[in-house]
Amino acid sequence: MSSPEPEPQAIPALDELKKILAEEKHLYACGGRIPIATPTVESEGEASPSTSFSTRPRQSAPVTIRWDMSGLSHADDSPCRRKVTLPATQKADRDALSGLIKDCQPATFGLKGQDVYDETYRKALKMNPDAFCSTFDPYSTGIIDIVAQMLLPSFGHSTTRRAVDAKLYKLNIYSGPSGMFKAHVDTPRSPTQFGSLVVCLPVEHRGGQLKVRHQGEETTFDWSMLADRDETMHIEWAAFYSDCEHEVMHVSSGNRLTLTYNLFAVHGAGRLTGNSLTLDPTRLPLYHAIERMVNQDPFSGNGGTLGFWCSHAYAYNDSQEAPLPATLKGADAAIWEILKALGIHVTVSPILKMDDDIRPYLKERVEDNKYNEKWVPAQMPSQWIIGKKFGIMADRGGSVEETRDHYKMYKRWGSYSDGPIYWLTTPTHAQLQLIYVAYGNEARAKALYSHCAILATLPPKDSASTG
């Protein structure tokens, strides 16, 4: 005789993560890195062509900055312009970088509507976008698409297309040994601005970590670039919400050169989850909470299934929409990317819960199959039925009247979960999923609604070690 599905026991590691998810403090920043491609004769000075998401991360060509030299001009009174290409591997570029630093102005900061200069609060240099241009493109490198799916707030309705407009705001240089910017919160430039993007170009420096804080949480982006490191030069980036406090720690040596963009919400679309290697999931604030939970082995070596109900609305049963997980966004996209990065098997599916009116009768059949009915399962199945595919299904397996009919209908649509699912979030958005004809005193059409969820399978310890 089989026993009913056990209720999940309190597991500290899961309870901690569940609390973090419920508080919604875990998604306020994201970041990554982009390798610098070795230029060819044909492509030197131009943006590198996009590479396939499925093969390797996108790359950027070396970045060229051109600027006007203040106070200097040619004999014909035209402006005198200079340029530097980063990383500065040639002496001419190293000299040009020194010239760029000299041509920058001391950076101010906003305080009560005024621009204030105070080196005890901020010691940095700046150049406004009307004085320089850059070959770096945050769109072709995939950064803006990632920001759209990770951080872009939803509009009033779930079908509204969303995208990000990134406007170049400043070039900043923090130089050692004392460049820094104390903790502050940016002032949005318009009602549609929701965040900032900071891109750190490949210039050698130590220190200058960017710390981003939100509701008691802190994420650190350490972009130190050192000549003695045996690694490919790269571009670092971080994006965060406008209401996040952030701070640039002291630069101990070298020059930390960044491009800052203001991020605005506009109409559009982005579909990259699970495909873009531009994003580094370890730079997501939620990463360490999930990693810590996994390392604590919440199932004591026995393995188990974690469930995350999707927090955003998706038209997942609409055949005209791009399929999940490509369109996951916000916290859902972060959870998916982090689980994948940790090497955990993860899927996204529509899920039904067995009808509460049917479950007691099925339990009786399982526990006392006195008529030896072949359709009765050997043991009580899970209450969760996982859809085999997305899309609304009209069940044509016959009338649904008895317990066996419901059980078989569920199996035609999906598969019963192999065991309990330990849910870490609560379901929100439901969609029409299954239409069938039910018979009682008379025939009537009935419908079942599903919720979309991310399922993560933590294998038993022995299988994990041998796999």
CSV table of C-alpha atoms in Angstrom, one decimal:
chain,number,residue,atom,x,y,z
A,1,MET,CA,0.0,0.0,0.0
A,2,SER,CA,1.5,3.3,-1.1
A,3,SER,CA,1.5,6.4,1.1
A,4,PRO,CA,0.4,9.9,0.0
A,5,GLU,CA,2.9,12.3,-1.3
A,6,PRO,CA,4.9,13.7,1.6
A,7,GLU,CA,4.8,17.4,2.4
A,8,PRO,CA,8.3,18.9,2.0
A,9,GLN,CA,10.0,19.2,5.3
A,10,ALA,CA,11.6,22.5,6.5
A,11,ILE,CA,15.1,22.7,5.0
A,12,PRO,CA,17.1,25.6,6.3
A,13,ALA,CA,19.1,26.1,3.0
A,14,LEU,CA,15.9,26.3,1.0
A,15,ASP,CA,14.1,28.4,3.6
A,16,GLU,CA,16.9,31.0,3.4
A,17,LEU,CA,16.7,31.2,-0.4
A,18,LYS,CA,12.9,31.2,-0.3
A,19,LYS,CA,13.0,34.3,1.9
A,20,ILE,CA,15.5,36.1,-0.4
A,21,LEU,CA,13.3,35.4,-3.4
A,22,ALA,CA,10.1,36.6,-1.6
A,23,GLU,CA,11.8,39.9,-0.5
A,24,GLU,CA,12.6,40.8,-4.1
A,25,LYS,CA,15.9,42.3,-3.2
A,26,HIS,CA,18.0,40.1,-5.4
A,27,LEU,CA,17.8,41.6,-8.8
A,28,TYR,CA,19.1,45.2,-9.0
A,29,ALA,CA,22.3,44.8,-11.0
A,30,CYS,CA,24.0,42.7,-13.6
A,31,GLY,CA,27.4,42.7,-15.4
A,32,GLY,CA,29.8,40.8,-17.5
A,33,ARG,CA,32.9,41.0,-19.7
A,34,ILE,CA,33.6,41.1,-23.4
A,35,PRO,CA,36.9,39.8,-24.8
A,36,ILE,CA,38.9,42.2,-27.1
A,37,ALA,CA,39.3,40.6,-30.5
A,38,THR,CA,42.6,40.7,-32.2
A,39,PRO,CA,42.1,43.1,-35.1
A,40,THR,CA,42.9,42.2,-38.7
A,41,VAL,CA,44.1,44.6,-41.4
A,42,GLU,CA,40.6,44.7,-42.8
A,43,SER,CA,38.7,45.1,-39.5
A,44,GLU,CA,41.1,47.3,-37.6
A,45,GLY,CA,39.3,50.3,-36.1
A,46,GLU,CA,35.8,48.8,-36.9
A,47,ALA,CA,33.4,46.9,-34.7
A,48,SER,CA,33.9,43.1,-34.9
A,49,PRO,CA,31.1,41.2,-36.6
A,50,SER,CA,28.7,39.4,-34.3
A,51,THR,CA,29.5,35.8,-33.5
A,52,SER,CA,27.0,33.1,-32.9
A,53,PHE,CA,25.6,33.0,-29.3
A,54,SER,CA,25.8,29.2,-29.4
A,55,THR,CA,29.6,29.1,-30.1
A,56,ARG,CA,31.4,31.8,-28.2
A,57,PRO,CA,30.9,35.1,-26.5
A,58,ARG,CA,30.6,38.2,-28.6
A,59,GLN,CA,33.7,40.2,-28.9
A,60,SER,CA,34.7,43.8,-29.3
A,61,ALA,CA,37.3,45.3,-31.5
A,62,PRO,CA,39.9,47.5,-29.7
A,63,VAL,CA,38.1,50.7,-28.8
A,64,THR,CA,39.1,53.9,-30.4
A,65,ILE,CA,38.3,57.3,-28.7
A,66,ARG,CA,38.5,60.5,-30.6
A,67,TRP,CA,38.3,63.9,-28.9
A,68,ASP,CA,38.8,67.6,-29.5
A,69,MET,CA,41.8,69.2,-27.9
A,70,SER,CA,40.6,72.3,-26.0
A,71,GLY,CA,42.2,75.6,-26.8
A,72,LEU,CA,44.2,74.2,-29.8
A,73,SER,CA,43.5,74.5,-33.5
A,74,HIS,CA,45.2,74.3,-36.9
A,75,ALA,CA,46.1,77.3,-38.9
A,76,ASP,CA,42.8,77.2,-40.7
A,77,ASP,CA,41.0,77.4,-37.4
A,78,SER,CA,39.6,73.9,-37.6
A,79,PRO,CA,39.6,71.9,-34.4
A,80,CYS,CA,42.6,69.8,-33.6
A,81,ARG,CA,41.5,66.2,-32.9
A,82,ARG,CA,43.4,63.3,-31.3
A,83,LYS,CA,42.6,59.7,-30.8
A,84,VAL,CA,43.7,56.7,-28.7
A,85,THR,CA,43.1,53.0,-29.3
A,86,LEU,CA,42.6,50.8,-26.2
A,87,PRO,CA,44.2,48.5,-25.1
A,88,ALA,CA,47.2,50.8,-25.6
A,89,THR,CA,49.7,48.3,-26.9
A,90,GLN,CA,51.7,50.9,-29.0
A,91,LYS,CA,53.8,53.8,-27.6
A,92,ALA,CA,51.7,56.2,-29.7
A,93,ASP,CA,48.5,55.1,-28.0
A,94,ARG,CA,50.1,55.2,-24.5
A,95,ASP,CA,51.2,58.8,-25.2
A,96,ALA,CA,47.7,59.6,-26.6
A,97,LEU,CA,46.1,58.2,-23.4
A,98,SER,CA,48.2,60.6,-21.4
A,99,GLY,CA,47.0,63.4,-23.6
A,100,LEU,CA,43.4,62.3,-23.1
A,101,ILE,CA,43.8,62.5,-19.3
A,102,LYS,CA,45.3,66.0,-19.6
A,103,ASP,CA,42.4,67.2,-21.7
A,104,CYS,CA,39.7,66.0,-19.3
A,105,GLN,CA,38.2,68.3,-16.7
A,106,PRO,CA,37.7,67.7,-13.0
A,107,ALA,CA,34.4,65.8,-12.4
A,108,THR,CA,31.6,67.3,-10.4
A,109,PHE,CA,28.6,65.7,-8.8
A,110,GLY,CA,25.0,66.7,-8.3
A,111,LEU,CA,23.9,67.9,-4.9
A,112,LYS,CA,20.5,69.5,-4.3
A,113,GLY,CA,20.2,70.4,-8.0
A,114,GLN,CA,23.6,72.0,-8.2
A,115,ASP,CA,26.9,70.7,-9.7
A,116,VAL,CA,29.4,70.5,-6.9
A,117,TYR,CA,33.2,70.1,-7.1
A,118,ASP,CA,34.7,68.5,-3.9
A,119,GLU,CA,37.7,66.2,-4.2
A,120,THR,CA,37.1,64.8,-0.7
A,121,TYR,CA,33.8,63.3,-2.0
A,122,ARG,CA,34.7,62.6,-5.7
A,123,LYS,CA,38.2,62.7,-7.2
A,124,ALA,CA,37.9,62.0,-10.9
A,125,LEU,CA,38.1,63.5,-14.4
A,126,LYS,CA,35.4,63.8,-17.0
A,127,MET,CA,34.7,64.5,-20.6
A,128,ASN,CA,31.3,65.3,-22.0
A,129,PRO,CA,29.9,63.4,-25.0
A,130,ASP,CA,29.9,66.6,-27.2
A,131,ALA,CA,33.7,66.6,-26.9
A,132,PHE,CA,34.5,62.9,-27.8
A,133,CYS,CA,33.2,59.9,-29.6
A,134,SER,CA,33.9,56.2,-29.2
A,135,THR,CA,33.8,53.1,-31.4
A,136,PHE,CA,32.4,51.0,-28.6
A,137,ASP,CA,28.9,49.8,-29.2
A,138,PRO,CA,26.9,48.4,-26.3
A,139,TYR,CA,24.2,47.2,-28.7
A,140,SER,CA,26.2,45.0,-31.0
A,141,THR,CA,28.1,43.5,-28.1
A,142,GLY,CA,24.8,42.2,-26.6
A,143,ILE,CA,24.9,44.3,-23.4
A,144,ILE,CA,21.7,46.2,-24.1
A,145,ASP,CA,19.7,43.1,-24.9
A,146,ILE,CA,20.9,41.5,-21.6
A,147,VAL,CA,20.0,44.7,-19.6
A,148,ALA,CA,16.5,44.7,-21.2
A,149,GLN,CA,15.7,41.2,-20.1
A,150,MET,CA,17.4,41.4,-16.7
A,151,LEU,CA,16.5,44.9,-15.4
A,152,LEU,CA,14.0,46.6,-17.6
A,153,PRO,CA,10.8,47.2,-15.6
A,154,SER,CA,7.5,46.0,-17.1
A,155,PHE,CA,5.1,48.4,-18.6
A,156,GLY,CA,1.4,48.3,-17.6
A,157,HIS,CA,0.6,45.3,-19.6
A,158,SER,CA,2.4,42.1,-20.3
A,159,THR,CA,2.0,42.2,-24.1
A,160,THR,CA,3.8,45.6,-24.4
A,161,ARG,CA,7.1,45.3,-26.1
A,162,ARG,CA,10.0,46.6,-24.1
A,163,ALA,CA,13.5,47.7,-24.9
A,164,VAL,CA,16.3,49.9,-23.7
A,165,ASP,CA,17.7,53.1,-25.1
A,166,ALA,CA,21.2,53.7,-23.9
A,167,LYS,CA,22.5,57.3,-24.2
A,168,LEU,CA,26.2,58.1,-23.7
A,169,TYR,CA,26.5,60.4,-20.7
A,170,LYS,CA,30.2,60.8,-19.7
A,171,LEU,CA,33.7,59.6,-20.1
A,172,ASN,CA,35.3,59.3,-16.6
A,173,ILE,CA,38.8,58.6,-15.5
A,174,TYR,CA,39.7,57.7,-11.9
A,175,SER,CA,43.5,57.8,-11.4
A,176,GLY,CA,45.7,56.3,-8.7
A,177,PRO,CA,46.6,56.7,-6.0
A,178,SER,CA,43.5,58.6,-4.8
A,179,GLY,CA,40.7,58.5,-7.5
A,180,MET,CA,37.4,57.6,-5.9
A,181,PHE,CA,33.7,58.5,-5.6
A,182,LYS,CA,31.9,58.1,-2.3
A,183,ALA,CA,28.6,56.4,-1.9
A,184,HIS,CA,25.8,58.2,-3.8
A,185,VAL,CA,22.6,57.7,-5.8
A,186,ASP,CA,22.2,59.0,-9.4
A,187,THR,CA,19.5,61.5,-10.3
A,188,PRO,CA,17.4,60.2,-13.2
A,189,ARG,CA,17.4,62.6,-16.2
A,190,SER,CA,13.8,61.9,-17.2
A,191,PRO,CA,10.8,59.9,-16.0
A,192,THR,CA,11.7,57.0,-18.4
A,193,GLN,CA,15.2,56.6,-17.1
A,194,PHE,CA,15.5,53.5,-15.0
A,195,GLY,CA,19.2,52.8,-14.6
A,196,SER,CA,22.8,53.3,-15.6
A,197,LEU,CA,25.4,51.3,-17.5
A,198,VAL,CA,29.1,51.7,-16.7
A,199,VAL,CA,31.6,50.2,-19.3
A,200,CYS,CA,35.2,49.9,-18.1
A,201,LEU,CA,37.6,50.1,-21.0
A,202,PRO,CA,40.9,48.0,-21.1
A,203,VAL,CA,43.3,50.3,-19.3
A,204,GLU,CA,45.7,49.0,-16.6
A,205,HIS,CA,44.8,49.9,-13.0
A,206,ARG,CA,44.4,48.5,-9.5
A,207,GLY,CA,41.5,49.0,-7.2
A,208,GLY,CA,38.5,51.2,-8.1
A,209,GLN,CA,35.9,48.5,-7.4
A,210,LEU,CA,32.4,49.5,-8.1
A,211,LYS,CA,30.1,48.6,-5.2
A,212,VAL,CA,26.3,48.7,-5.8
A,213,ARG,CA,23.9,48.5,-2.9
A,214,HIS,CA,20.1,47.9,-2.7
A,215,GLN,CA,17.9,47.3,0.3
A,216,GLY,CA,20.8,45.9,2.4
A,217,GLU,CA,22.3,43.8,-0.4
A,218,GLU,CA,25.7,44.7,-2.0
A,219,THR,CA,27.3,43.5,-5.2
A,220,THR,CA,31.0,44.3,-6.0
A,221,PHE,CA,32.4,44.6,-9.5
A,222,ASP,CA,36.2,44.4,-9.5
A,223,TRP,CA,37.6,45.5,-12.8
A,224,SER,CA,41.3,45.7,-12.0
A,225,MET,CA,43.3,45.2,-15.1
A,226,LEU,CA,47.0,44.4,-14.6
A,227,ALA,CA,49.8,43.9,-17.1
A,228,ASP,CA,51.2,41.0,-15.1
A,229,ARG,CA,48.0,39.0,-15.4
A,230,ASP,CA,48.1,36.2,-18.0
A,231,GLU,CA,44.7,36.9,-19.5
A,232,THR,CA,43.0,38.2,-22.6
A,233,MET,CA,42.3,41.9,-22.4
A,234,HIS,CA,38.6,42.6,-22.1
A,235,ILE,CA,35.9,45.2,-21.5
A,236,GLU,CA,34.0,45.0,-18.2
A,237,TRP,CA,30.5,46.3,-17.7
A,238,ALA,CA,27.8,46.7,-15.0
A,239,ALA,CA,24.2,48.0,-15.1
A,240,PHE,CA,22.0,48.8,-12.2
A,241,TYR,CA,18.8,50.6,-11.2
A,242,SER,CA,18.8,54.4,-10.7
A,243,ASP,CA,17.7,54.1,-7.0
A,244,CYS,CA,20.8,51.9,-6.1
A,245,GLU,CA,23.4,53.5,-4.0
A,246,HIS,CA,26.9,52.9,-5.6
A,247,GLU,CA,30.5,53.8,-4.8
A,248,VAL,CA,33.8,53.8,-6.6
A,249,MET,CA,36.5,52.6,-4.2
A,250,HIS,CA,40.0,54.1,-4.3
A,251,VAL,CA,42.1,53.4,-7.3
A,252,SER,CA,45.5,52.6,-6.0
A,253,SER,CA,47.4,52.8,-9.3
A,254,GLY,CA,46.9,53.3,-13.0
A,255,ASN,CA,43.8,54.8,-14.6
A,256,ARG,CA,40.3,53.4,-14.5
A,257,LEU,CA,38.6,54.7,-17.7
A,258,THR,CA,34.9,54.2,-18.0
A,259,LEU,CA,32.0,55.2,-20.3
A,260,THR,CA,28.7,55.8,-18.6
A,261,TYR,CA,25.3,55.5,-20.3
A,262,ASN,CA,21.9,56.6,-19.0
A,263,LEU,CA,19.3,53.8,-19.6
A,264,PHE,CA,15.8,54.7,-20.7
A,265,ALA,CA,12.7,52.4,-21.2
A,266,VAL,CA,11.3,52.4,-24.7
A,267,HIS,CA,9.2,50.1,-26.9
A,268,GLY,CA,10.9,47.1,-28.4
A,269,ALA,CA,11.8,43.5,-27.7
A,270,GLY,CA,14.7,41.3,-26.7
A,271,ARG,CA,15.0,37.5,-26.7
A,272,LEU,CA,18.3,36.2,-25.4
A,273,THR,CA,17.9,34.2,-22.2
A,274,GLY,CA,20.0,31.0,-22.3
A,275,ASN,CA,21.8,32.1,-25.4
A,276,SER,CA,23.9,35.1,-24.7
A,277,LEU,CA,27.4,34.6,-23.4
A,278,THR,CA,27.9,38.3,-23.0
A,279,LEU,CA,26.2,38.0,-19.6
A,280,ASP,CA,28.2,36.7,-16.6
A,281,PRO,CA,25.7,35.1,-14.2
A,282,THR,CA,28.2,35.3,-11.4
A,283,ARG,CA,27.7,39.1,-11.5
A,284,LEU,CA,24.1,38.8,-10.6
A,285,PRO,CA,23.3,39.6,-7.0
A,286,LEU,CA,21.2,36.4,-6.7
A,287,TYR,CA,24.0,34.2,-7.8
A,288,HIS,CA,25.7,33.7,-4.4
A,289,ALA,CA,22.4,33.0,-2.6
A,290,ILE,CA,21.6,30.1,-5.0
A,291,GLU,CA,25.2,28.9,-5.0
A,292,ARG,CA,25.2,28.9,-1.2
A,293,MET,CA,22.0,26.9,-1.2
A,294,VAL,CA,23.4,24.3,-3.6
A,295,ASN,CA,26.7,24.0,-1.7
A,296,GLN,CA,24.7,23.3,1.5
A,297,ASP,CA,23.2,20.2,-0.2
A,298,PRO,CA,19.6,20.8,0.9
A,299,PHE,CA,18.5,17.3,0.1
A,300,SER,CA,21.3,15.6,2.2
A,301,GLY,CA,22.7,13.8,-0.8
A,302,ASN,CA,19.4,12.3,-2.0
A,303,GLY,CA,18.7,14.8,-4.8
A,304,GLY,CA,15.4,16.6,-5.4
A,305,THR,CA,13.5,19.1,-7.5
A,306,LEU,CA,13.3,22.8,-6.9
A,307,GLY,CA,10.5,24.8,-8.3
A,308,PHE,CA,10.4,28.5,-9.1
A,309,TRP,CA,7.0,29.8,-10.3
A,310,CYS,CA,7.7,32.5,-12.9
A,311,SER,CA,7.1,35.9,-11.5
A,312,HIS,CA,6.4,37.6,-14.8
A,313,ALA,CA,3.5,37.1,-17.2
A,314,TYR,CA,4.3,35.3,-20.5
A,315,ALA,CA,2.1,34.4,-23.4
A,316,TYR,CA,3.6,30.9,-23.2
A,317,ASN,CA,0.7,29.1,-24.8
A,318,ASP,CA,0.4,31.5,-27.7
A,319,SER,CA,1.9,30.0,-30.9
A,320,GLN,CA,2.7,33.5,-32.2
A,321,GLU,CA,5.1,34.2,-29.4
A,322,ALA,CA,8.7,33.2,-29.1
A,323,PRO,CA,9.1,30.2,-26.9
A,324,LEU,CA,10.4,30.1,-23.4
A,325,PRO,CA,13.1,30.2,-22.1
A,326,ALA,CA,14.2,32.7,-24.8
A,327,THR,CA,11.7,35.4,-23.5
A,328,LEU,CA,12.3,35.0,-19.7
A,329,LYS,CA,13.0,38.3,-18.1
A,330,GLY,CA,13.8,39.9,-14.7
A,331,ALA,CA,14.1,37.5,-11.8
A,332,ASP,CA,13.0,34.6,-14.0
A,333,ALA,CA,15.9,35.2,-16.4
A,334,ALA,CA,18.3,35.5,-13.5
A,335,ILE,CA,17.3,32.3,-11.9
A,336,TRP,CA,17.5,30.4,-15.3
A,337,GLU,CA,21.0,31.8,-16.1
A,338,ILE,CA,22.4,31.1,-12.6
A,339,LEU,CA,21.1,27.5,-12.5
A,340,LYS,CA,22.6,26.9,-15.9
A,341,ALA,CA,25.9,28.5,-14.8
A,342,LEU,CA,26.0,26.2,-11.8
A,343,GLY,CA,25.7,23.1,-14.0
A,344,ILE,CA,22.2,22.2,-12.8
A,345,HIS,CA,19.7,20.6,-15.1
A,346,VAL,CA,16.9,23.2,-15.6
A,347,THR,CA,13.7,23.3,-17.6
A,348,VAL,CA,10.8,25.6,-18.0
A,349,SER,CA,7.3,24.1,-18.4
A,350,PRO,CA,3.6,24.7,-17.9
A,351,ILE,CA,2.4,22.9,-14.8
A,352,LEU,CA,-1.0,21.8,-13.6
A,353,LYS,CA,-2.0,20.7,-10.1
A,354,MET,CA,-4.2,17.6,-9.8
A,355,ASP,CA,-7.8,18.5,-9.2
A,356,ASP,CA,-8.4,18.5,-5.4
A,357,ASP,CA,-11.7,16.7,-6.0
A,358,ILE,CA,-10.0,13.9,-7.9
A,359,ARG,CA,-7.0,13.3,-5.7
A,360,PRO,CA,-8.9,11.6,-2.8
A,361,TYR,CA,-10.7,9.2,-5.1
A,362,LEU,CA,-7.4,8.3,-6.9
A,363,LYS,CA,-5.8,7.7,-3.5
A,364,GLU,CA,-8.5,5.2,-2.7
A,365,ARG,CA,-7.9,3.4,-6.0
A,366,VAL,CA,-4.2,3.2,-5.4
A,367,GLU,CA,-4.5,2.0,-1.8
A,368,ASP,CA,-7.3,-0.6,-2.4
A,369,ASN,CA,-7.2,-1.8,-6.0
A,370,LYS,CA,-9.6,-4.7,-5.2
A,371,TYR,CA,-10.8,-5.0,-8.8
A,372,ASN,CA,-7.2,-5.2,-10.2
A,373,GLU,CA,-7.9,-2.4,-12.6
A,374,LYS,CA,-5.0,-2.1,-15.0
A,375,TRP,CA,-5.2,1.7,-15.3
A,376,VAL,CA,-4.5,2.3,-11.6
A,377,PRO,CA,-0.9,3.4,-10.9
A,378,ALA,CA,1.3,1.3,-8.8
A,379,GLN,CA,1.7,4.2,-6.3
A,380,MET,CA,0.1,7.5,-5.7
A,381,PRO,CA,1.5,9.9,-8.3
A,382,SER,CA,2.6,13.4,-7.6
A,383,GLN,CA,0.0,16.2,-7.5
A,384,TRP,CA,2.0,18.1,-10.1
A,385,ILE,CA,1.6,17.4,-13.8
A,386,ILE,CA,4.3,18.8,-16.0
A,387,GLY,CA,3.3,19.7,-19.6
A,388,LYS,CA,5.0,17.9,-22.4
A,389,LYS,CA,4.9,21.1,-24.5
A,390,PHE,CA,3.5,24.6,-24.5
A,391,GLY,CA,0.2,25.4,-26.2
A,392,ILE,CA,-3.5,25.1,-25.3
A,393,MET,CA,-4.7,21.5,-25.7
A,394,ALA,CA,-8.3,20.4,-26.3
A,395,ASP,CA,-8.5,16.8,-25.0
A,396,ARG,CA,-10.1,14.4,-27.4
A,397,GLY,CA,-9.6,11.3,-25.5
A,398,GLY,CA,-13.3,10.9,-24.7
A,399,SER,CA,-15.6,12.1,-22.0
A,400,VAL,CA,-14.1,12.7,-18.6
A,401,GLU,CA,-16.3,11.3,-15.9
A,402,GLU,CA,-14.6,8.9,-13.6
A,403,THR,CA,-11.4,9.0,-11.7
A,404,ARG,CA,-9.7,6.9,-14.4
A,405,ASP,CA,-10.7,9.5,-17.1
A,406,HIS,CA,-9.1,12.4,-15.2
A,407,TYR,CA,-5.9,10.4,-14.5
A,408,LYS,CA,-5.6,9.4,-18.2
A,409,MET,CA,-6.3,12.9,-19.4
A,410,TYR,CA,-3.6,14.3,-17.2
A,411,LYS,CA,-1.2,11.7,-18.7
A,412,ARG,CA,-2.1,12.6,-22.3
A,413,TRP,CA,-1.3,16.2,-21.6
A,414,GLY,CA,1.9,15.8,-19.5
A,415,SER,CA,3.8,13.7,-17.0
A,416,TYR,CA,3.5,13.4,-13.3
A,417,SER,CA,6.5,14.8,-11.4
A,418,ASP,CA,8.8,12.0,-10.3
A,419,GLY,CA,8.7,13.2,-6.7
A,420,PRO,CA,7.8,16.2,-4.6
A,421,ILE,CA,8.7,19.7,-5.9
A,422,TYR,CA,10.1,22.1,-3.3
A,423,TRP,CA,8.6,25.4,-4.3
A,424,LEU,CA,10.6,28.5,-3.5
A,425,THR,CA,8.2,31.1,-4.9
A,426,THR,CA,4.4,31.4,-5.1
A,427,PRO,CA,2.4,31.1,-8.4
A,428,THR,CA,1.1,34.3,-9.9
A,429,HIS,CA,0.0,34.4,-13.5
A,430,ALA,CA,-2.2,31.6,-14.9
A,431,GLN,CA,-3.1,30.7,-18.5
A,432,LEU,CA,-5.8,28.6,-20.1
A,433,GLN,CA,-4.2,25.2,-20.7
A,434,LEU,CA,-6.5,22.2,-21.0
A,435,ILE,CA,-10.1,22.1,-22.3
A,436,TYR,CA,-12.2,18.9,-21.9
A,437,VAL,CA,-15.8,17.6,-21.7
A,438,ALA,CA,-16.9,16.5,-18.3
A,439,TYR,CA,-19.9,14.4,-17.5
A,440,GLY,CA,-22.0,14.5,-14.4
A,441,ASN,CA,-25.7,14.8,-14.6
A,442,GLU,CA,-25.1,16.4,-18.0
A,443,ALA,CA,-22.2,17.1,-20.3
A,444,ARG,CA,-20.4,20.4,-19.9
A,445,ALA,CA,-17.2,22.0,-21.2
A,446,LYS,CA,-14.5,22.6,-18.5
A,447,ALA,CA,-11.1,24.2,-18.5
A,448,LEU,CA,-8.0,23.9,-16.5
A,449,TYR,CA,-5.4,26.7,-16.1
A,450,SER,CA,-1.7,26.2,-15.8
A,451,HIS,CA,1.2,28.2,-14.3
A,452,CYS,CA,4.6,28.5,-15.8
A,453,ALA,CA,7.5,27.4,-13.7
A,454,ILE,CA,11.3,26.8,-13.8
A,455,LEU,CA,12.3,23.4,-12.5
A,456,ALA,CA,15.8,22.6,-11.3
A,457,THR,CA,16.9,19.0,-10.6
A,458,LEU,CA,19.6,18.5,-8.1
A,459,PRO,CA,20.9,14.9,-8.6
A,460,PRO,CA,21.8,12.5,-5.8
A,461,LYS,CA,25.4,12.9,-4.7
A,462,ASP,CA,26.6,9.6,-6.0
A,463,SER,CA,25.1,10.2,-9.5
A,464,ALA,CA,26.5,13.7,-9.5
A,465,SER,CA,30.0,12.5,-8.8
A,466,THR,CA,29.9,9.7,-11.5
A,467,GLY,CA,28.1,11.8,-14.1
